[in-house]
Amino acid sequence: MTTPVVSIAYHSGYGHTAVLAEAVRAGAAEAGAEVHLIDVAEITDEQWETLDRSDAIVFGSPTYMGTASGAFHVFAEASSKRWFGQNWKDKLAAGFTNSGSKSGDKLHTLQFFQILAGQHGMHWINLGLHPGWNSSEASEHDLNRLGVFAGAAAQTNVDEGPDAVHKADIATAEHLGRRVTETARTFSRGRAAA
């Protein structure tokens, strides 16, 4: 069985989303993936080729003004060259985002990632966790403390730096990395059996 190749295509404006990207990387690596972190604001031809050979691509961006960052949108538009060739068809996809507000319209960013993946013919992997911190006995330290199902969502105060990314949000991003890797392994076994 080959090792799943997971690439994390992300943009981080102030470092908060980079913390989450590293957490996704750590979770995927822990689950046995070959992992590549790709900053889409500085993407190279070689990194585009890495995305092409990946089993799964995890999209990540801060949520600015209710959507992914401008740098991520530039990357998404540039991926149309892959769309023409169907390069990413049947790959797995997932996503994560961070905003300053508890809601911050993060869901819209994750839906943007889902639509991007859908246009490429990719298969979306959700978070696969019940919501945390939604009862009197729950805690802000629970996984999925913000109760988002489409992907990993984080909230960091706008007046604090990357070191203030909530530990539960980091752990949730690590969970996403493991889930993507495990799903990629399952898909690979299914293809081999077919």
mmCIF file of C-alpha atoms in Angstrom:
data_model
loop_
_atom_site.group_PDB
_atom_site.id
_atom_site.type_symbol
_atom_site.label_atom_id
_atom_site.label_comp_id
_atom_site.label_asym_id
_atom_site.label_seq_id
_atom_site.Cartn_x
_atom_site.Cartn_y
_atom_site.Cartn_z
ATOM 1 C CA MET A 1 0.000 0.000 0.000
ATOM 2 C CA THR A 2 1.432 3.348 -0.978
ATOM 3 C CA THR A 3 1.678 6.256 1.403
ATOM 4 C CA PRO A 4 -1.100 8.822 0.836
ATOM 5 C CA VAL A 5 0.168 12.158 -0.493
ATOM 6 C CA VAL A 6 -1.617 15.082 1.161
ATOM 7 C CA SER A 7 -0.943 18.674 0.143
ATOM 8 C CA ILE A 8 -2.093 21.687 2.093
ATOM 9 C CA ALA A 9 -2.669 24.632 -0.249
ATOM 10 C CA TYR A 10 -3.117 27.654 1.988
ATOM 11 C CA HIS A 11 -2.694 31.384 2.382
ATOM 12 C CA SER A 12 -2.063 33.147 5.675
ATOM 13 C CA GLY A 13 -2.190 36.920 5.917
ATOM 14 C CA TYR A 14 -0.985 37.380 9.499
ATOM 15 C CA GLY A 15 0.229 33.919 10.506
ATOM 16 C CA HIS A 16 -2.904 32.546 12.193
ATOM 17 C CA THR A 17 -3.893 30.352 9.252
ATOM 18 C CA ALA A 18 -0.290 29.140 8.922
ATOM 19 C CA VAL A 19 -0.595 27.779 12.477
ATOM 20 C CA LEU A 20 -3.661 25.809 11.377
ATOM 21 C CA ALA A 21 -1.908 24.615 8.206
ATOM 22 C CA GLU A 22 0.924 23.279 10.350
ATOM 23 C CA ALA A 23 -1.629 21.530 12.582
ATOM 24 C CA VAL A 24 -3.283 19.866 9.562
ATOM 25 C CA ARG A 25 0.215 18.838 8.415
ATOM 26 C CA ALA A 26 1.026 17.359 11.830
ATOM 27 C CA GLY A 27 -2.217 15.358 11.944
ATOM 28 C CA ALA A 28 -1.742 14.042 8.411
ATOM 29 C CA ALA A 29 1.892 13.112 9.067
ATOM 30 C CA GLU A 30 0.935 11.379 12.319
ATOM 31 C CA ALA A 31 -1.569 9.285 10.344
ATOM 32 C CA GLY A 32 1.184 8.266 7.906
ATOM 33 C CA ALA A 33 0.877 10.668 4.968
ATOM 34 C CA GLU A 34 3.574 12.275 2.893
ATOM 35 C CA VAL A 35 2.612 15.902 3.465
ATOM 36 C CA HIS A 36 3.422 19.106 1.569
ATOM 37 C CA LEU A 37 2.709 22.634 2.815
ATOM 38 C CA ILE A 38 2.172 24.991 -0.123
ATOM 39 C CA ASP A 39 1.779 28.735 0.413
ATOM 40 C CA VAL A 40 -0.404 29.641 -2.565
ATOM 41 C CA ALA A 41 0.813 33.262 -2.538
ATOM 42 C CA GLU A 42 4.268 31.973 -3.543
ATOM 43 C CA ILE A 43 3.371 28.793 -5.443
ATOM 44 C CA THR A 44 5.955 27.433 -7.886
ATOM 45 C CA ASP A 45 5.582 25.229 -10.972
ATOM 46 C CA GLU A 46 7.037 22.349 -8.969
ATOM 47 C CA GLN A 47 4.385 22.853 -6.277
ATOM 48 C CA TRP A 48 1.603 22.844 -8.887
ATOM 49 C CA GLU A 49 2.987 19.453 -9.969
ATOM 50 C CA THR A 50 2.966 18.313 -6.339
ATOM 51 C CA LEU A 51 -0.736 19.189 -6.166
ATOM 52 C CA ASP A 52 -1.288 17.227 -9.381
ATOM 53 C CA ARG A 53 0.243 14.073 -7.884
ATOM 54 C CA SER A 54 -1.448 14.424 -4.490
ATOM 55 C CA ASP A 55 -4.181 12.068 -3.350
ATOM 56 C CA ALA A 56 -5.789 14.864 -1.323
ATOM 57 C CA ILE A 57 -5.611 18.659 -1.269
ATOM 58 C CA VAL A 58 -6.624 20.566 1.847
ATOM 59 C CA PHE A 59 -7.508 24.204 1.148
ATOM 60 C CA GLY A 60 -6.900 26.834 3.821
ATOM 61 C CA SER A 61 -7.363 30.584 4.051
ATOM 62 C CA PRO A 62 -8.329 33.239 6.537
ATOM 63 C CA THR A 63 -11.843 34.551 6.124
ATOM 64 C CA TYR A 64 -11.643 38.186 5.050
ATOM 65 C CA MET A 65 -14.838 40.124 4.358
ATOM 66 C CA GLY A 66 -16.871 36.915 4.308
ATOM 67 C CA THR A 67 -14.746 34.848 1.932
ATOM 68 C CA ALA A 68 -11.272 33.462 1.336
ATOM 69 C CA SER A 69 -8.410 35.937 0.996
ATOM 70 C CA GLY A 70 -7.597 37.629 -2.295
ATOM 71 C CA ALA A 71 -4.377 35.601 -2.583
ATOM 72 C CA PHE A 72 -6.357 32.387 -2.267
ATOM 73 C CA HIS A 73 -8.834 33.569 -4.911
ATOM 74 C CA VAL A 74 -5.911 34.209 -7.289
ATOM 75 C CA PHE A 75 -4.744 30.630 -6.696
ATOM 76 C CA ALA A 76 -8.282 29.285 -7.240
ATOM 77 C CA GLU A 77 -8.571 31.107 -10.564
ATOM 78 C CA ALA A 78 -5.123 29.884 -11.629
ATOM 79 C CA SER A 79 -6.238 26.313 -10.897
ATOM 80 C CA SER A 80 -8.534 26.547 -13.935
ATOM 81 C CA LYS A 81 -5.608 25.220 -15.991
ATOM 82 C CA ARG A 82 -5.936 22.017 -13.949
ATOM 83 C CA TRP A 83 -9.708 22.076 -14.496
ATOM 84 C CA PHE A 84 -9.279 22.007 -18.283
ATOM 85 C CA GLY A 85 -7.130 18.902 -18.028
ATOM 86 C CA GLN A 86 -9.219 17.291 -15.258
ATOM 87 C CA ASN A 87 -5.928 16.952 -13.319
ATOM 88 C CA TRP A 88 -7.626 16.930 -9.916
ATOM 89 C CA LYS A 89 -10.686 14.841 -10.776
ATOM 90 C CA ASP A 90 -11.445 12.210 -8.103
ATOM 91 C CA LYS A 91 -8.861 13.575 -5.672
ATOM 92 C CA LEU A 92 -10.017 14.195 -2.117
ATOM 93 C CA ALA A 93 -10.486 17.721 -0.790
ATOM 94 C CA ALA A 94 -11.053 19.364 2.589
ATOM 95 C CA GLY A 95 -10.684 22.827 4.077
ATOM 96 C CA PHE A 96 -10.008 25.048 7.064
ATOM 97 C CA THR A 97 -10.291 28.733 7.889
ATOM 98 C CA ASN A 98 -9.830 31.303 10.656
ATOM 99 C CA SER A 99 -11.554 34.595 11.388
ATOM 100 C CA GLY A 100 -11.592 37.184 14.136
ATOM 101 C CA SER A 101 -15.253 36.712 15.026
ATOM 102 C CA LYS A 102 -16.889 33.576 16.400
ATOM 103 C CA SER A 103 -18.935 33.274 13.204
ATOM 104 C CA GLY A 104 -17.153 35.694 10.918
ATOM 105 C CA ASP A 105 -18.953 34.099 7.961
ATOM 106 C CA LYS A 106 -16.403 31.265 7.989
ATOM 107 C CA LEU A 107 -19.002 28.926 6.525
ATOM 108 C CA HIS A 108 -18.954 30.934 3.303
ATOM 109 C CA THR A 109 -15.201 30.382 2.964
ATOM 110 C CA LEU A 110 -15.610 26.646 3.483
ATOM 111 C CA GLN A 111 -18.451 26.599 0.937
ATOM 112 C CA PHE A 112 -16.189 28.444 -1.515
ATOM 113 C CA PHE A 113 -13.630 25.648 -1.038
ATOM 114 C CA GLN A 114 -16.360 23.015 -1.537
ATOM 115 C CA ILE A 115 -17.483 24.624 -4.790
ATOM 116 C CA LEU A 116 -13.884 24.889 -5.995
ATOM 117 C CA ALA A 117 -13.408 21.193 -5.223
ATOM 118 C CA GLY A 118 -16.709 20.349 -6.912
ATOM 119 C CA GLN A 119 -15.743 22.172 -10.075
ATOM 120 C CA HIS A 120 -12.555 20.121 -10.170
ATOM 121 C CA GLY A 121 -14.554 16.891 -9.681
ATOM 122 C CA MET A 122 -12.986 16.283 -6.265
ATOM 123 C CA HIS A 123 -14.606 14.472 -3.318
ATOM 124 C CA TRP A 124 -15.155 16.639 -0.218
ATOM 125 C CA ILE A 125 -14.224 15.337 3.239
ATOM 126 C CA ASN A 126 -16.133 16.919 6.097
ATOM 127 C CA LEU A 127 -14.848 17.314 9.640
ATOM 128 C CA GLY A 128 -16.662 14.248 10.969
ATOM 129 C CA LEU A 129 -17.051 15.588 14.508
ATOM 130 C CA HIS A 130 -20.030 16.436 16.672
ATOM 131 C CA PRO A 131 -20.054 20.066 17.793
ATOM 132 C CA GLY A 132 -18.238 20.873 20.998
ATOM 133 C CA TRP A 133 -18.981 23.581 23.551
ATOM 134 C CA ASN A 134 -22.758 23.540 23.021
ATOM 135 C CA SER A 135 -24.004 22.475 26.425
ATOM 136 C CA SER A 136 -23.554 23.544 30.042
ATOM 137 C CA GLU A 137 -21.185 20.623 30.603
ATOM 138 C CA ALA A 138 -19.108 21.305 27.495
ATOM 139 C CA SER A 139 -16.004 23.453 27.301
ATOM 140 C CA GLU A 140 -14.346 25.877 24.924
ATOM 141 C CA HIS A 141 -11.506 23.346 24.932
ATOM 142 C CA ASP A 142 -13.609 20.730 23.107
ATOM 143 C CA LEU A 143 -12.756 19.679 19.577
ATOM 144 C CA ASN A 144 -14.940 21.516 17.062
ATOM 145 C CA ARG A 145 -15.731 24.127 19.713
ATOM 146 C CA LEU A 146 -17.328 26.391 17.068
ATOM 147 C CA GLY A 147 -19.686 23.668 15.830
ATOM 148 C CA VAL A 148 -18.734 23.674 12.134
ATOM 149 C CA PHE A 149 -19.224 20.496 10.101
ATOM 150 C CA ALA A 150 -17.931 21.390 6.616
ATOM 151 C CA GLY A 151 -14.298 21.738 7.702
ATOM 152 C CA ALA A 152 -12.037 22.968 10.488
ATOM 153 C CA ALA A 153 -12.946 26.451 11.693
ATOM 154 C CA ALA A 154 -10.974 28.627 14.074
ATOM 155 C CA GLN A 155 -11.407 31.978 15.779
ATOM 156 C CA THR A 156 -8.559 34.212 16.926
ATOM 157 C CA ASN A 157 -8.947 37.673 18.405
ATOM 158 C CA VAL A 158 -7.979 40.354 15.913
ATOM 159 C CA ASP A 159 -5.633 42.068 18.357
ATOM 160 C CA GLU A 160 -3.598 38.911 19.056
ATOM 161 C CA GLY A 161 -0.879 37.200 17.059
ATOM 162 C CA PRO A 162 -0.508 33.647 15.748
ATOM 163 C CA ASP A 163 0.550 32.360 19.172
ATOM 164 C CA ALA A 164 -3.017 33.057 20.354
ATOM 165 C CA VAL A 165 -4.685 30.550 17.993
ATOM 166 C CA HIS A 166 -6.933 28.543 20.313
ATOM 167 C CA LYS A 167 -5.524 25.143 21.319
ATOM 168 C CA ALA A 168 -8.867 23.473 20.617
ATOM 169 C CA ASP A 169 -8.858 24.904 17.086
ATOM 170 C CA ILE A 170 -5.327 23.585 16.561
ATOM 171 C CA ALA A 171 -6.414 20.150 17.801
ATOM 172 C CA THR A 172 -9.443 20.274 15.479
ATOM 173 C CA ALA A 173 -7.159 21.045 12.515
ATOM 174 C CA GLU A 174 -4.920 18.127 13.507
ATOM 175 C CA HIS A 175 -8.025 15.923 13.545
ATOM 176 C CA LEU A 176 -8.852 17.088 10.006
ATOM 177 C CA GLY A 177 -5.352 16.146 8.808
ATOM 178 C CA ARG A 178 -5.693 12.655 10.271
ATOM 179 C CA ARG A 179 -9.196 12.233 8.812
ATOM 180 C CA VAL A 180 -8.051 13.262 5.327
ATOM 181 C CA THR A 181 -5.134 10.807 5.474
ATOM 182 C CA GLU A 182 -7.283 7.936 6.720
ATOM 183 C CA THR A 183 -9.891 8.627 4.035
ATOM 184 C CA ALA A 184 -7.184 8.776 1.337
ATOM 185 C CA ARG A 185 -5.886 5.411 2.517
ATOM 186 C CA THR A 186 -9.406 3.929 2.362
ATOM 187 C CA PHE A 187 -9.948 5.320 -1.165
ATOM 188 C CA SER A 188 -6.615 3.894 -2.287
ATOM 189 C CA ARG A 189 -7.514 0.440 -0.973
ATOM 190 C CA GLY A 190 -10.883 0.637 -2.722
ATOM 191 C CA ARG A 191 -9.263 1.542 -6.042
ATOM 192 C CA ALA A 192 -6.778 -1.307 -5.662
ATOM 193 C CA ALA A 193 -9.599 -3.756 -4.987
ATOM 194 C CA ALA A 194 -11.689 -2.594 -7.947
#
